Coordinates of C-alpha atoms and ligand atoms in Angstrom, one line a residue:
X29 CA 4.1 -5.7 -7.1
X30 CA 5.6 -6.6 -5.1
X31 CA 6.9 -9.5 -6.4
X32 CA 10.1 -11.5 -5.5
X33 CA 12.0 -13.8 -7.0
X34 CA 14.5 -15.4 -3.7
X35 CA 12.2 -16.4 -1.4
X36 CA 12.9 -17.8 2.4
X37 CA 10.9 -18.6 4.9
X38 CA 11.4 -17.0 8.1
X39 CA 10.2 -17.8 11.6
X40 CA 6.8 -16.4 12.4
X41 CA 4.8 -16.4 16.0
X42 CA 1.3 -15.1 16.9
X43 CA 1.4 -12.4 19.7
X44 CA -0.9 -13.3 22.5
X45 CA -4.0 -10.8 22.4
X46 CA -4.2 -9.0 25.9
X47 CA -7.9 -9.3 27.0
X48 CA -9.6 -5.8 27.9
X49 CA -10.9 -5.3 31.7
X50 CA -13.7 -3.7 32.1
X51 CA -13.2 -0.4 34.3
X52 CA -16.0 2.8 34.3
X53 CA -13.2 4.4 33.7
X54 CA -12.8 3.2 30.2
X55 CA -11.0 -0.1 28.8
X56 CA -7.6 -0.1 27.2
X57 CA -7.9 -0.6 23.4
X58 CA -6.7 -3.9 21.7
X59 CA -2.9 -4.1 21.1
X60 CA -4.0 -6.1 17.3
X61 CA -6.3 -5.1 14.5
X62 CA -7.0 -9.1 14.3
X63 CA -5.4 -10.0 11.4
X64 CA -3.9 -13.6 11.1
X65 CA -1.3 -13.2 8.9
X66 CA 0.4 -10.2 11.1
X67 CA -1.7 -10.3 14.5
X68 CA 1.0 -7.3 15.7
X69 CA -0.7 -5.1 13.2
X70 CA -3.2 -2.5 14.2
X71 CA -4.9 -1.6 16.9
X72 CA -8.4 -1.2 18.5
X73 CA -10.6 1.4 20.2
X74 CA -9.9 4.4 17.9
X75 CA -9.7 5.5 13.8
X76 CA -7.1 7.5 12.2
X77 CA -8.4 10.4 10.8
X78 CA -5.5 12.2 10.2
X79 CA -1.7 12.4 9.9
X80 CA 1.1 15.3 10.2
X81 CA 4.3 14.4 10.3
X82 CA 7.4 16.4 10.5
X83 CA 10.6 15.0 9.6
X84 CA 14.1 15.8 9.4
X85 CA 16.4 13.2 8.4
X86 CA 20.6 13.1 7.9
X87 CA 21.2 10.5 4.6
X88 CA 25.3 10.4 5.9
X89 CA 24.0 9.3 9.8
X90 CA 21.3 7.7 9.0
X91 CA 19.5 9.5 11.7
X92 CA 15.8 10.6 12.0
X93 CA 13.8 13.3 14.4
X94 CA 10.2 12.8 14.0
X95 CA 7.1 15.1 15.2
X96 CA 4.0 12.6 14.5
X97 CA 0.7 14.9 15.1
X98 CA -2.4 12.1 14.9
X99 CA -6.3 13.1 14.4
X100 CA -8.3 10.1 16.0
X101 CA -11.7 9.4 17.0
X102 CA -12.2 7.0 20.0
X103 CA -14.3 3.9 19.0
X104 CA -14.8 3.0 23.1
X105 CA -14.2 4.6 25.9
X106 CA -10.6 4.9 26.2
X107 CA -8.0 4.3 29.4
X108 CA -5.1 3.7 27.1
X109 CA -4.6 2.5 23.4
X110 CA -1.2 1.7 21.5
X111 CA 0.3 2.9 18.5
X112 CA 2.6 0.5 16.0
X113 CA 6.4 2.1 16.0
X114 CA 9.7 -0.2 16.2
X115 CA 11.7 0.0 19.3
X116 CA 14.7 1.1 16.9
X117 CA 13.4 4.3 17.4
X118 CA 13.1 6.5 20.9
X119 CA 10.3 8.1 21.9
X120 CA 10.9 11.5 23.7
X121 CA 7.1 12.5 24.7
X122 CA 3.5 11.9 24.1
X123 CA 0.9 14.6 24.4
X124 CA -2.7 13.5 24.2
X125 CA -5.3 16.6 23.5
X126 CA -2.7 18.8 24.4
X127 CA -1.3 17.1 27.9
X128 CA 1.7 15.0 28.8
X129 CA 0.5 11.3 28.6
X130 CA 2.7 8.3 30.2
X131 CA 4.1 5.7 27.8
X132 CA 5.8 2.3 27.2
X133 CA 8.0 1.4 24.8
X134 CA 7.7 -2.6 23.5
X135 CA 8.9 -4.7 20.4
X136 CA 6.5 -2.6 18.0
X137 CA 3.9 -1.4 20.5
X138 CA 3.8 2.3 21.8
X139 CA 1.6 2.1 24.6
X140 CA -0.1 5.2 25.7
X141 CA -1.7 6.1 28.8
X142 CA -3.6 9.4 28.7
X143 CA -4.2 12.1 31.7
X144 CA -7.8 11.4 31.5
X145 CA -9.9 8.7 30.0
X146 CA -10.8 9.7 26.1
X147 CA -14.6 9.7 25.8
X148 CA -16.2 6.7 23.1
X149 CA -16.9 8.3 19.9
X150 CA -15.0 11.6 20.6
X151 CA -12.3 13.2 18.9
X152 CA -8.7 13.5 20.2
X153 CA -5.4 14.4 19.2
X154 CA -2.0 12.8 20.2
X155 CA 1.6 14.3 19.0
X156 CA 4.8 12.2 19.4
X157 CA 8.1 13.1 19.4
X158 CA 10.8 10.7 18.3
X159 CA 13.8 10.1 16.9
X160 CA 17.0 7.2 15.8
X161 CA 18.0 5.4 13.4
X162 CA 15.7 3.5 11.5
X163 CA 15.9 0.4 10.0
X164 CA 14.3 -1.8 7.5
X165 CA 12.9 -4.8 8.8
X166 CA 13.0 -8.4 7.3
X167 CA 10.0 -9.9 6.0
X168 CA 8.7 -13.3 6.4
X169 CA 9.4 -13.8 3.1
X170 CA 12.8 -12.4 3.2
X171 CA 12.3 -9.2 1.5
X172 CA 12.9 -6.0 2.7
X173 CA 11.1 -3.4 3.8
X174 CA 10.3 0.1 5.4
X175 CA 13.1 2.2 5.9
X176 CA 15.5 1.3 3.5
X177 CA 18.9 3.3 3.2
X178 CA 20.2 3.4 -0.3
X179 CA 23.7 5.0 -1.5
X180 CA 21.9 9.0 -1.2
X181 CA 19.1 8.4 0.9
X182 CA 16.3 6.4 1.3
X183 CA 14.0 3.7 -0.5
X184 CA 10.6 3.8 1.6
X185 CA 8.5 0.9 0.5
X186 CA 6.2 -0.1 3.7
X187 CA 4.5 -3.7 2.7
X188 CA 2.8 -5.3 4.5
X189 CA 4.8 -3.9 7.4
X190 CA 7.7 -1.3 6.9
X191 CA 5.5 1.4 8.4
X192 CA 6.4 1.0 12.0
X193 CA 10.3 1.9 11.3
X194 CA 9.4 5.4 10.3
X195 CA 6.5 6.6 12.2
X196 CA 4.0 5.8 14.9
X197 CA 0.8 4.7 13.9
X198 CA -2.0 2.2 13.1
X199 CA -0.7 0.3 10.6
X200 CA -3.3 -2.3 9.7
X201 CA -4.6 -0.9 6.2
X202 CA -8.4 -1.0 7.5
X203 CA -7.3 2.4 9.4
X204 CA -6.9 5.0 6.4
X205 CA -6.4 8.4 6.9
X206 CA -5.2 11.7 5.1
X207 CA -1.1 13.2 5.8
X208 CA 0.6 15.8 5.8
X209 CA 4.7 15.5 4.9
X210 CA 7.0 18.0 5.9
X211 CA 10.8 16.7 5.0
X212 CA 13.7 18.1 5.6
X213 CA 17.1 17.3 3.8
X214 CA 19.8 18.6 2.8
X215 CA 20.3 20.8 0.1
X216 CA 21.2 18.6 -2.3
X217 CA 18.3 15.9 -1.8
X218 CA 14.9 15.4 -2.4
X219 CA 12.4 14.1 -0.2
X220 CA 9.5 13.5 -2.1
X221 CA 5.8 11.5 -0.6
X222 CA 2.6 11.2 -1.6
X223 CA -0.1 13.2 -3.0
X224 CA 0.6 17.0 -4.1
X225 CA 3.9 19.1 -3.7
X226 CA 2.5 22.1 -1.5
X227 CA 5.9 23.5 -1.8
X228 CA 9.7 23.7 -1.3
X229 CA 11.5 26.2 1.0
X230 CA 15.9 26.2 1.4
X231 CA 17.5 27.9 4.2
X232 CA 21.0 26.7 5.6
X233 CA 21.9 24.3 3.4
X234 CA 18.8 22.1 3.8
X235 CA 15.8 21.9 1.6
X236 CA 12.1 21.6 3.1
X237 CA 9.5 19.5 1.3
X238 CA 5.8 19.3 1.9
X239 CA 2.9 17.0 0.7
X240 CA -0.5 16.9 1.2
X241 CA -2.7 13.6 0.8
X242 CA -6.0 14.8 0.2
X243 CA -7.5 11.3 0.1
X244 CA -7.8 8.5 2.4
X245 CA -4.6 6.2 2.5
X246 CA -3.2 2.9 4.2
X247 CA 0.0 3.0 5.4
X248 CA 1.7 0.4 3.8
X249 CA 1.0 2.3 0.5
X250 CA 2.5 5.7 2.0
X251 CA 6.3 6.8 1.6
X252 CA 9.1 9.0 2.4
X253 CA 11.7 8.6 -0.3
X254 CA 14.8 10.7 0.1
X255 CA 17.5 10.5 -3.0
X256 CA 19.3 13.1 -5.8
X257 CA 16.5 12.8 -7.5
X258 CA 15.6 15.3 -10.3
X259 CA 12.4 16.5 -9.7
X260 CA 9.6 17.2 -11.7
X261 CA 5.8 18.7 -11.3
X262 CA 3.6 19.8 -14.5
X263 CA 0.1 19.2 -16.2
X264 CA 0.4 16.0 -18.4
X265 CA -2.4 15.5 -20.5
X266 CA -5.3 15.7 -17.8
X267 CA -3.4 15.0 -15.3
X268 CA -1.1 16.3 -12.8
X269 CA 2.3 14.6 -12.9
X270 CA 4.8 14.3 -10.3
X271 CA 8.0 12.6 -10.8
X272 CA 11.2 11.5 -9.1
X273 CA 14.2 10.2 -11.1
X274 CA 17.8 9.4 -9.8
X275 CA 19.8 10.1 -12.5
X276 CA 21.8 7.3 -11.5
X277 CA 18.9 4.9 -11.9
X278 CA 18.6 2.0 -14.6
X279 CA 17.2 1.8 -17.9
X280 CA 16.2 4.7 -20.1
X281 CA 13.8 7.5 -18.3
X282 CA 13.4 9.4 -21.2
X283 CA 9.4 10.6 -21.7
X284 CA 8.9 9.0 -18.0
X285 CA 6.0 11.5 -17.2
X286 CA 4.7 11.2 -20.7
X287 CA 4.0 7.5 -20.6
X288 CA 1.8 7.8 -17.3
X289 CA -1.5 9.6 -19.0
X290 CA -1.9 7.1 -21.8
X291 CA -2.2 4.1 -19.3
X292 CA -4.3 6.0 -17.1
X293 CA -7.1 7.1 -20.1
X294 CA -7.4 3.4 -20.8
X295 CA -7.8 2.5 -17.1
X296 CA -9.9 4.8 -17.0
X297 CA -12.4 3.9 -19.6
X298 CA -12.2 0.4 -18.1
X299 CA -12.2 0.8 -14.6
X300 CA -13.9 4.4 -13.7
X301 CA -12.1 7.2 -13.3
X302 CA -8.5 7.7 -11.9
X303 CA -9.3 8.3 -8.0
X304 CA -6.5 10.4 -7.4
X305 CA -5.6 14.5 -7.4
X306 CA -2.0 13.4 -8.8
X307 CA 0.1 10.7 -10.3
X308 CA 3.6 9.9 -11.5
X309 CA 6.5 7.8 -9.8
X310 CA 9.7 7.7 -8.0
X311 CA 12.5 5.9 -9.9
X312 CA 15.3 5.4 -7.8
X313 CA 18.7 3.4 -8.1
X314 CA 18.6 0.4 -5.4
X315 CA 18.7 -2.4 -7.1
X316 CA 19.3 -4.3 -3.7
X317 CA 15.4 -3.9 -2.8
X318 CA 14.4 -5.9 -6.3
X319 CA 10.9 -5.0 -6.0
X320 CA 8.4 -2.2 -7.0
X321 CA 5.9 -1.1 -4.6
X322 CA 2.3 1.1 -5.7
X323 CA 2.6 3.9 -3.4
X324 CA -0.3 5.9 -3.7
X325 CA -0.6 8.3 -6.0
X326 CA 3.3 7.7 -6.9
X327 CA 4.3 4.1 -7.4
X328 CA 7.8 3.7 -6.3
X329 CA 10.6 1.6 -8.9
X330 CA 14.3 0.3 -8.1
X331 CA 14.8 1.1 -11.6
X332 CA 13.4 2.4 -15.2
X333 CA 10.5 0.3 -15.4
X334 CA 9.0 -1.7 -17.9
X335 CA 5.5 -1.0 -19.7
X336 CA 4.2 -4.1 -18.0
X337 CA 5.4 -3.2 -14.9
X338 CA 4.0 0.8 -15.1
X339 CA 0.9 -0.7 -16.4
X340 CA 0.7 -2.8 -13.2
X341 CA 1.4 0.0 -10.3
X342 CA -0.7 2.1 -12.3
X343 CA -3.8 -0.1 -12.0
X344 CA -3.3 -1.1 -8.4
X345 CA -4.3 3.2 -7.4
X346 CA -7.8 1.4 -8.2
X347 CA -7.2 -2.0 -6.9
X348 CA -4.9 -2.3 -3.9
X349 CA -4.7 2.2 -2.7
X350 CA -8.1 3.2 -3.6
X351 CA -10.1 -0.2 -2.9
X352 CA -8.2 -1.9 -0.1
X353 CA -8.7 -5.6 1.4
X354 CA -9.6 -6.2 4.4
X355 CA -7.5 -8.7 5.5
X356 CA -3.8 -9.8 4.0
X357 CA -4.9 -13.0 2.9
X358 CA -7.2 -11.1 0.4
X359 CA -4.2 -9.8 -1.2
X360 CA -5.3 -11.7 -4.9
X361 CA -8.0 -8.0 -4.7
X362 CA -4.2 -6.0 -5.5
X363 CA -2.3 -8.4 -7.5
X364 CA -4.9 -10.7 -9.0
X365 CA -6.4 -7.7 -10.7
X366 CA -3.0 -5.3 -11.3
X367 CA -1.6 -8.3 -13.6
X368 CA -5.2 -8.7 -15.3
X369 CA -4.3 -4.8 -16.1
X370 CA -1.5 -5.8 -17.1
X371 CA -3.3 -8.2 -19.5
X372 CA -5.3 -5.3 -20.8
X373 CA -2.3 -2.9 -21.5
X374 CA -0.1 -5.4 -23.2
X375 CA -3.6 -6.0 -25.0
X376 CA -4.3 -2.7 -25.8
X377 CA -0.4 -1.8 -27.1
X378 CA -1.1 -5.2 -29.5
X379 CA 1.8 -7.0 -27.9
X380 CA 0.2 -9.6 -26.3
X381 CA -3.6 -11.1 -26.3
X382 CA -5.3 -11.3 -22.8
X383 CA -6.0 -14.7 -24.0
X384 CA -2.6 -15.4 -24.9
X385 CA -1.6 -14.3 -21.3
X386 CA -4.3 -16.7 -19.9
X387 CA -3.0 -19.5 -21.7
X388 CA 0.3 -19.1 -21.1
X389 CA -0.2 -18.9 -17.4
X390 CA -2.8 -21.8 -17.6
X391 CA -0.3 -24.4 -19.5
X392 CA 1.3 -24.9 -16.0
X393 CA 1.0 -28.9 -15.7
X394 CA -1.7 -29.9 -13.4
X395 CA 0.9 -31.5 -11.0
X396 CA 3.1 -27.8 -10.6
X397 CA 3.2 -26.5 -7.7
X398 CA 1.8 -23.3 -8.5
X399 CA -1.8 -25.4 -8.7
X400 CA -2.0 -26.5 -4.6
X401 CA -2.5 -22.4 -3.6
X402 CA -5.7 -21.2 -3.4
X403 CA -5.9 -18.0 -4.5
X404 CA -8.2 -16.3 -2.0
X405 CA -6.2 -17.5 1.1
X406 CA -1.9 -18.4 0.0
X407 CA -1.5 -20.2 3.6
X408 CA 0.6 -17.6 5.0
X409 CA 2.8 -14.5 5.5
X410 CA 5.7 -16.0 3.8
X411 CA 3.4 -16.7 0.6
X412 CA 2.0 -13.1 0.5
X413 CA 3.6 -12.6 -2.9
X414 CA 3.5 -16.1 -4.7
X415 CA 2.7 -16.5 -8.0
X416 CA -0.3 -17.9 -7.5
X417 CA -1.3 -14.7 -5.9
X418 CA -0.8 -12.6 -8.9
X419 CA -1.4 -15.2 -11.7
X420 CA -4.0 -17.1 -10.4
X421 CA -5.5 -14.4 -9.2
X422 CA -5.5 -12.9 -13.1
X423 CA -6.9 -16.5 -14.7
X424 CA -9.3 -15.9 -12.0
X425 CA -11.0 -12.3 -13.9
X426 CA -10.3 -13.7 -17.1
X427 CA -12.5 -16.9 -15.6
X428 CA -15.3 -14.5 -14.2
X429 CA -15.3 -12.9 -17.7
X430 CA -15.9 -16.0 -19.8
X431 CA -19.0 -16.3 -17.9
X432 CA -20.3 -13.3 -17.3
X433 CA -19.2 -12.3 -20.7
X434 CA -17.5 -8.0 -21.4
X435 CA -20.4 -6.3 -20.6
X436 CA -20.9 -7.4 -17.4
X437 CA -17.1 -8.0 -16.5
X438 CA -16.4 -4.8 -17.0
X439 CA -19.2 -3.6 -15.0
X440 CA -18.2 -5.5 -12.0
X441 CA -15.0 -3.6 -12.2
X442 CA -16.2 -0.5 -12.2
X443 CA -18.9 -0.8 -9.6
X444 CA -16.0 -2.5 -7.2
X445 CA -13.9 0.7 -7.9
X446 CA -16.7 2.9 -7.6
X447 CA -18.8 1.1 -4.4
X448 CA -15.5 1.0 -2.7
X449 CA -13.8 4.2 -3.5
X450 CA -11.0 5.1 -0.8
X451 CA -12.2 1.9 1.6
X452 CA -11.4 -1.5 2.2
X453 CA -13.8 -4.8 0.6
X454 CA -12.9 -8.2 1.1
X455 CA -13.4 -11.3 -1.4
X456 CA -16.8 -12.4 -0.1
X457 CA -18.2 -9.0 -1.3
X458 CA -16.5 -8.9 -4.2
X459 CA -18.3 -12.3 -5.1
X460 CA -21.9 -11.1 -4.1
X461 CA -20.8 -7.3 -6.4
X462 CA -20.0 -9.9 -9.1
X463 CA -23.5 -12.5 -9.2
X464 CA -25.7 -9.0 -7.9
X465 CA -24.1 -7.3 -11.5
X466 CA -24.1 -10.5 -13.4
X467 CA -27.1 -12.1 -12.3
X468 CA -25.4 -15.6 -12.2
X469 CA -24.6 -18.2 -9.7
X470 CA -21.1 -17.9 -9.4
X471 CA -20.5 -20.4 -6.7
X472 CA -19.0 -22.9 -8.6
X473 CA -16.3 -20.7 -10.5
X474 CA -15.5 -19.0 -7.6
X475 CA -15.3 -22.0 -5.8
X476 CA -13.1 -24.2 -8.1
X477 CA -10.8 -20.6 -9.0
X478 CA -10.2 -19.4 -5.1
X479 CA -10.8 -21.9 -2.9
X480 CA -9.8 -25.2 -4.4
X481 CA -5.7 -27.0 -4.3
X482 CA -5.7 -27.4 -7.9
X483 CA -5.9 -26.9 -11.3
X484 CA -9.4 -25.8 -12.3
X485 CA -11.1 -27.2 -15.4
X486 CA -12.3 -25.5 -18.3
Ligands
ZN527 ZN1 1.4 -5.6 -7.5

């Protein structure tokens, strides 16, 4: 996910690139990561390497402090570079390597101006101080996202572009890098993230939580979900399983741990193995958001949710957290292949045939609507999360298989997961991965299932 059912569409503009002078003193880096669908994403000149960020937030105000400590590596000689941060939330100071740097504050852009010029291919370090209120911003498609304040707390669900209400950054996912969390709460919440708990500390009626992401993550996939959430942190089967329930959440979340490791051991066969030092999931109450989201290592739920649905967060840690696109409009990568797992389980449980699914989704009358969207490209920002997206993109696998028959379908899968492991691949190179392990011409398929309006022929 995610995937929403009320859809409007909502004005969208290009921000103007600002072209780069040329100084021996070093160029400013670009205010965009270049992608069409959101050109304010991301920025240029640098990587992310790394992420500490210290928080302390107040669920009755609403109100954040941040401490956002940044590992980068300049890509070009550097006379100033911006971060991603919404203007709903102050900056107090920006250090670079240690000194005060000068800054501006506009729309999403943090634009920061260091003592001295940062040397091309050098490391550097930049700590900002913030604070406010934050707030969830609307998407183009209507949907929520980021920062979004539920009745306790907080549901933090950051795609494509919720990151910026919550932290500074640069948040285009073709900049991953490792965090540290360190929340603080009150007492009586939770504040649980990503990757491993490192450990809990109380003093004063508030509660300290940190986590540690070993491995390489996009922003959009990270979160910061504060509830009254009961907690929960133990070996299941071979894994280690972390989980987050508001007791006030829907549905039954009975066995909730226990139903992660059997999806994983079947992904697992199929797919390579689980890239991640921890799993489980955050199941809060907000049934206001209406969407899931696969946070990595620990997909987060607005409710209990359904096998399907587990089995479909569950397989986007290898398709969508561990392999990443490049661009949005490669999205079909995350949700073309999560609801083909979602095939698989439903398969696997005897419920429902993958071929049954396939038909079902392919008995869509040639003159529906859902047949005009390509899958490799939906057209826009507002169409992110389309059906066609998600079951298109699944008839497009089950396509691939046909011809290249189990053997080699499953072989492609793997060698995506594995070739790509913690980085970002687009379509083009998953259609070379797919004729280099088939041997086939796949031009044609490809062709008629991603790139063509309409309804594809058997
Ligand atoms: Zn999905």
């Amino acid at each position: 996910m995610k995937r929403l059912l009320a859809l409007t569409a909502a004005a969208f503009l290009a921000l103007p690139l600002t072209p780069a002078t040329a100084s021996p003193a070093g160029t400013p880096g670009a205010p965009s990561a270049g992608d069409p669908y959101f050109p304010g994403q991301g920025n240029g000149g640098y990587d992310t390497r790394h992420y500490d960020l210290t928080l302390d937030y107040d669920p009755a105000s609403g109100h954040l402090s941040g401490r956002a400590a940044i590992s980068a590596r300049a890509t070009q000689a550097l006379s100033r570079f911006n971060l991603d941060l919404a203007d709903t939330l102050t900056v107090r100071s920006v250090t670079v390597d240690g000194r005060p740097a000068s800054f501006t504050q506009s729309g999403s852009e943090l634009v920061v101006t260091p003592a001295r010029t940062l040397h091309d291919r050098r490391g550097f370090s930049v700590v900002v101080r913030y604070d406010g209120t934050p707030a969830h911003v609307l998407d183009p498609d209507g949907s929520m996202d980021g920062w979004i304040r539920t009745a306790d707390g907080v549901y933090n669900a950051n795609e494509p572009q919720g990151a910026i209400t919550w932290y500074p950054g640069n948040h285009h996912m073709t900049d991953k890098a490792t965090y540290r969390f360190t929340v603080t709460v009150p007492a009586d919440r939770v504040a649980v993230a990503n990757g491993d708990l490192v450990r809990r500390t109380s003093m004063g009626g508030r509660a300290t939580y940190e986590w540690n992401v070993r491995e390489h993550m996009a922003s959009y996939l990270a979160t910061v979900s504060i509830g009254t959430f009961d907690l929960t942190d133990r070996r299941v089967g071979r894994y280690r399983v972390t989980t987050a329930v508001d007791p006030q959440a829907r549905g039954d979340a009975t066995g909730f741990a226990e139903r992660h490791p059997p999806v994983l051991d079947y992904f697992g066969e199929l797919f390579g193995r689980y890239p991640y030092s921890s799993t489980g999931g955050i199941v809060d109450n907000a049934p206001e958001v209406g969407y899931a989201l696969e946070t990595q290592t620990r997909p987060l739920y607005p409710r209990v949710p359904s096998e399907s649905l587990l089995a479909h967060e569950l397989a986007h840690q290898w398709f969508g957290d561990s392999v990443t696109p490049t661009l949005w409009r490669d999205i079909w990568l995350n949700e073309g292949f999560a609801t083909y797992a979602e095939w698989l389980w439903a398969d696997k449980l005897g419920t429902r045939t993958v071929q049954a699914a396939f038909d079902e989704a392919y008995a869509r009358p040639a003159d529906d609507e859902f047949w005009q969207t390509p899958t490799a490209d939906p057209g826009g920002p507002e169409n992110l999360f389309h059906d066609p997206v998600y079951d298109r993109g699944a008839m497009t696998l089950h396509a691939l298989r046909g011809a290249t028959g189990d053997a080699a379908f499953f072989a492609i899968l793997r060698a995506w997961a594995r070739e790509h492991r913690y980085g970002n691949a687009d379509t083009a190179a998953f259609i070379a991965l797919a004729e280099r392990v088939s041997g086939k011409d796949l031009g044609a398929l490809f062709d008629a299932w991603l790139f063509k309006p309409g309804k594809p022929a058997l």
